């Protein structure tokens, strides 16, 4: 428990849907939600776990495919 929060933080790495719902609610109002998602896409790649950026692992696996393709296209445009 973090002092001054007055509640237990949920397990952000849990695969149990009932434990992930409170995490998704926390993420929904987080000011760095998109930066968090970007960090996970860079760090975990196509093998995500837990909740990052308000998305569970299944959603992020799909997002990663599009994100990676977009990065490859962007990098291709930057090369001389």
Short mmCIF file of N, CA and C in Angstrom, two decimals:
data_model
loop_
_atom_site.label_atom_id
_atom_site.label_comp_id
_atom_site.label_asym_id
_atom_site.label_seq_id
_atom_site.Cartn_x
_atom_site.Cartn_y
_atom_site.Cartn_z
N UNK A 1 0.84 -1.19 0.00
CA UNK A 1 0.00 0.00 0.00
C UNK A 1 0.88 1.24 0.00
N UNK A 2 0.52 2.20 -0.82
CA UNK A 2 1.24 3.46 -0.86
C UNK A 2 0.59 4.40 0.14
N UNK A 3 1.39 5.02 1.01
CA UNK A 3 0.81 5.95 2.00
C UNK A 3 -0.02 7.04 1.30
N UNK A 4 -1.08 7.44 1.91
CA UNK A 4 -1.97 8.50 1.46
C UNK A 4 -2.93 8.08 0.34
N UNK A 5 -2.82 6.87 -0.19
CA UNK A 5 -3.77 6.45 -1.21
C UNK A 5 -5.00 5.81 -0.58
N UNK A 6 -4.84 5.14 0.54
CA UNK A 6 -5.93 4.51 1.30
C UNK A 6 -6.58 3.35 0.56
N UNK A 7 -5.89 2.76 -0.39
CA UNK A 7 -6.38 1.55 -1.03
C UNK A 7 -5.18 0.81 -1.61
N UNK A 8 -5.37 -0.47 -1.82
CA UNK A 8 -4.31 -1.28 -2.42
C UNK A 8 -4.30 -1.07 -3.93
N UNK A 9 -3.14 -0.90 -4.48
CA UNK A 9 -3.04 -0.81 -5.93
C UNK A 9 -3.27 -2.19 -6.53
N UNK A 10 -3.97 -2.26 -7.64
CA UNK A 10 -4.19 -3.55 -8.29
C UNK A 10 -2.90 -4.06 -8.90
N UNK A 11 -2.89 -5.33 -9.24
CA UNK A 11 -1.73 -5.96 -9.86
C UNK A 11 -1.71 -5.60 -11.34
N UNK A 12 -0.80 -4.73 -11.73
CA UNK A 12 -0.74 -4.25 -13.11
C UNK A 12 -0.30 -5.34 -14.08
N UNK A 13 0.27 -6.43 -13.61
CA UNK A 13 0.74 -7.50 -14.48
C UNK A 13 -0.21 -8.69 -14.50
N UNK A 14 -1.30 -8.62 -13.80
CA UNK A 14 -2.22 -9.75 -13.71
C UNK A 14 -2.86 -10.05 -15.06
N UNK A 15 -3.04 -11.32 -15.33
CA UNK A 15 -3.75 -11.74 -16.53
C UNK A 15 -5.23 -11.98 -16.22
N UNK A 16 -5.62 -11.88 -14.96
CA UNK A 16 -7.01 -12.07 -14.53
C UNK A 16 -7.82 -10.83 -14.88
N UNK A 17 -8.83 -11.00 -15.71
CA UNK A 17 -9.64 -9.87 -16.19
C UNK A 17 -10.22 -9.05 -15.04
N UNK A 18 -10.68 -9.71 -13.98
CA UNK A 18 -11.29 -8.98 -12.87
C UNK A 18 -10.27 -8.10 -12.15
N UNK A 19 -9.01 -8.46 -12.18
CA UNK A 19 -7.98 -7.64 -11.55
C UNK A 19 -7.51 -6.54 -12.49
N UNK A 20 -7.70 -6.72 -13.78
CA UNK A 20 -7.26 -5.71 -14.75
C UNK A 20 -8.24 -4.54 -14.86
N UNK A 21 -9.51 -4.75 -14.57
CA UNK A 21 -10.49 -3.66 -14.73
C UNK A 21 -10.16 -2.43 -13.90
N UNK A 22 -9.80 -2.58 -12.61
CA UNK A 22 -9.43 -1.37 -11.86
C UNK A 22 -8.20 -0.67 -12.45
N UNK A 23 -7.28 -1.44 -13.00
CA UNK A 23 -6.09 -0.85 -13.61
C UNK A 23 -6.49 -0.04 -14.83
N UNK A 24 -7.39 -0.58 -15.64
CA UNK A 24 -7.84 0.13 -16.83
C UNK A 24 -8.50 1.45 -16.45
N UNK A 25 -9.23 1.45 -15.34
CA UNK A 25 -9.85 2.70 -14.88
C UNK A 25 -8.80 3.72 -14.48
N UNK A 26 -7.75 3.27 -13.80
CA UNK A 26 -6.66 4.18 -13.42
C UNK A 26 -6.00 4.74 -14.67
N UNK A 27 -5.72 3.87 -15.64
CA UNK A 27 -5.05 4.29 -16.86
C UNK A 27 -5.88 5.29 -17.66
N UNK A 28 -7.18 5.16 -17.63
CA UNK A 28 -8.05 6.00 -18.45
C UNK A 28 -7.85 7.49 -18.18
N UNK A 29 -7.52 7.84 -16.95
CA UNK A 29 -7.35 9.25 -16.62
C UNK A 29 -5.89 9.65 -16.43
N UNK A 30 -4.97 8.78 -16.77
CA UNK A 30 -3.55 9.05 -16.57
C UNK A 30 -3.03 10.05 -17.60
N UNK A 31 -2.31 11.08 -17.17
CA UNK A 31 -1.82 12.08 -18.12
C UNK A 31 -0.68 11.58 -19.02
N UNK A 32 -0.07 10.46 -18.69
CA UNK A 32 1.02 9.93 -19.52
C UNK A 32 0.65 8.58 -20.14
N UNK A 33 -0.64 8.38 -20.34
CA UNK A 33 -1.13 7.11 -20.87
C UNK A 33 -0.47 6.74 -22.20
N UNK A 34 -0.38 7.68 -23.14
CA UNK A 34 0.15 7.38 -24.46
C UNK A 34 1.66 7.17 -24.43
N UNK A 35 2.35 7.90 -23.57
CA UNK A 35 3.78 7.69 -23.41
C UNK A 35 4.05 6.31 -22.81
N UNK A 36 3.19 5.89 -21.90
CA UNK A 36 3.29 4.58 -21.28
C UNK A 36 3.12 3.48 -22.34
N UNK A 37 2.12 3.65 -23.19
CA UNK A 37 1.89 2.69 -24.26
C UNK A 37 3.09 2.63 -25.20
N UNK A 38 3.60 3.79 -25.57
CA UNK A 38 4.77 3.85 -26.46
C UNK A 38 5.97 3.12 -25.83
N UNK A 39 6.18 3.34 -24.54
CA UNK A 39 7.28 2.66 -23.86
C UNK A 39 7.13 1.15 -23.94
N UNK A 40 5.93 0.67 -23.70
CA UNK A 40 5.73 -0.78 -23.76
C UNK A 40 5.89 -1.31 -25.17
N UNK A 41 5.39 -0.60 -26.16
CA UNK A 41 5.54 -1.06 -27.54
C UNK A 41 7.02 -1.18 -27.90
N UNK A 42 7.83 -0.25 -27.43
CA UNK A 42 9.27 -0.31 -27.68
C UNK A 42 9.94 -1.41 -26.87
N UNK A 43 9.52 -1.59 -25.63
CA UNK A 43 10.17 -2.51 -24.69
C UNK A 43 9.74 -3.96 -24.88
N UNK A 44 8.47 -4.20 -24.95
CA UNK A 44 7.95 -5.56 -24.96
C UNK A 44 7.78 -6.13 -26.36
N UNK A 45 7.63 -5.27 -27.32
CA UNK A 45 7.45 -5.75 -28.69
C UNK A 45 6.16 -6.52 -28.85
N UNK A 46 6.25 -7.63 -29.55
CA UNK A 46 5.06 -8.41 -29.86
C UNK A 46 4.69 -9.38 -28.75
N UNK A 47 5.37 -9.33 -27.62
CA UNK A 47 5.09 -10.25 -26.51
C UNK A 47 4.76 -9.48 -25.23
N UNK A 48 3.66 -8.72 -25.22
CA UNK A 48 3.32 -7.90 -24.06
C UNK A 48 2.71 -8.71 -22.91
N UNK A 49 2.78 -8.13 -21.73
CA UNK A 49 2.08 -8.70 -20.57
C UNK A 49 1.63 -7.55 -19.68
N UNK A 50 0.62 -7.80 -18.89
CA UNK A 50 0.11 -6.77 -17.99
C UNK A 50 -0.65 -5.69 -18.73
N UNK A 51 -0.85 -4.56 -18.06
CA UNK A 51 -1.59 -3.43 -18.63
C UNK A 51 -0.63 -2.26 -18.74
N UNK A 52 -0.53 -1.70 -19.93
CA UNK A 52 0.29 -0.51 -20.20
C UNK A 52 -0.53 0.41 -21.07
N UNK A 53 -0.55 1.68 -20.73
CA UNK A 53 -1.26 2.64 -21.55
C UNK A 53 -2.76 2.40 -21.63
N UNK A 54 -3.30 1.67 -20.68
CA UNK A 54 -4.72 1.41 -20.67
C UNK A 54 -5.16 0.24 -21.54
N UNK A 55 -4.20 -0.54 -22.04
CA UNK A 55 -4.51 -1.67 -22.89
C UNK A 55 -3.94 -2.96 -22.32
N UNK A 56 -4.71 -4.02 -22.42
CA UNK A 56 -4.24 -5.34 -22.00
C UNK A 56 -3.32 -5.94 -23.06
N UNK A 57 -2.71 -7.09 -22.76
CA UNK A 57 -1.73 -7.68 -23.68
C UNK A 57 -2.30 -8.06 -25.05
N UNK A 58 -3.52 -8.54 -25.11
CA UNK A 58 -4.09 -8.93 -26.39
C UNK A 58 -4.24 -7.72 -27.31
N UNK A 59 -4.76 -6.63 -26.74
CA UNK A 59 -4.93 -5.41 -27.53
C UNK A 59 -3.58 -4.86 -27.98
N UNK A 60 -2.60 -4.86 -27.08
CA UNK A 60 -1.29 -4.31 -27.43
C UNK A 60 -0.57 -5.15 -28.47
N UNK A 61 -0.81 -6.46 -28.49
CA UNK A 61 -0.20 -7.31 -29.52
C UNK A 61 -0.69 -6.88 -30.90
N UNK A 62 -1.98 -6.55 -31.01
CA UNK A 62 -2.55 -6.09 -32.27
C UNK A 62 -2.02 -4.69 -32.59
N UNK A 63 -2.02 -3.80 -31.61
CA UNK A 63 -1.51 -2.44 -31.79
C UNK A 63 -0.06 -2.49 -32.24
N UNK A 64 0.72 -3.41 -31.67
CA UNK A 64 2.15 -3.48 -31.99
C UNK A 64 2.38 -3.74 -33.48
N UNK A 65 1.56 -4.58 -34.08
CA UNK A 65 1.72 -4.86 -35.52
C UNK A 65 1.63 -3.57 -36.33
N UNK A 66 0.63 -2.76 -36.06
CA UNK A 66 0.44 -1.51 -36.78
C UNK A 66 1.53 -0.50 -36.43
N UNK A 67 1.87 -0.44 -35.15
CA UNK A 67 2.90 0.49 -34.69
C UNK A 67 4.24 0.17 -35.35
N UNK A 68 4.61 -1.11 -35.39
CA UNK A 68 5.89 -1.52 -35.98
C UNK A 68 5.91 -1.22 -37.48
N UNK A 69 4.81 -1.47 -38.17
CA UNK A 69 4.75 -1.19 -39.61
C UNK A 69 4.89 0.31 -39.86
N UNK A 70 4.24 1.11 -39.05
CA UNK A 70 4.33 2.56 -39.19
C UNK A 70 5.75 3.06 -38.96
N UNK A 71 6.42 2.49 -37.96
CA UNK A 71 7.81 2.86 -37.69
C UNK A 71 8.71 2.50 -38.86
N UNK A 72 8.51 1.31 -39.42
CA UNK A 72 9.33 0.88 -40.56
C UNK A 72 9.14 1.82 -41.74
N UNK A 73 7.89 2.22 -42.00
CA UNK A 73 7.63 3.15 -43.10
C UNK A 73 8.29 4.50 -42.82
N UNK A 74 8.19 4.98 -41.60
CA UNK A 74 8.78 6.26 -41.23
C UNK A 74 10.30 6.22 -41.35
N UNK A 75 10.90 5.13 -40.93
CA UNK A 75 12.36 5.00 -41.01
C UNK A 75 12.80 4.92 -42.46
N UNK A 76 11.99 4.30 -43.32
CA UNK A 76 12.31 4.21 -44.74
C UNK A 76 12.31 5.57 -45.42
N UNK A 77 11.44 6.45 -44.98
CA UNK A 77 11.37 7.80 -45.55
C UNK A 77 12.55 8.66 -45.12
N UNK A 78 13.14 8.35 -43.95
CA UNK A 78 14.22 9.16 -43.43
C UNK A 78 15.57 8.80 -44.04
N UNK A 79 15.68 7.64 -44.65
CA UNK A 79 16.96 7.24 -45.23
C UNK A 79 17.17 7.95 -46.56
N UNK A 80 18.42 8.38 -46.84
CA UNK A 80 18.70 9.10 -48.09
C UNK A 80 18.59 8.20 -49.31
#
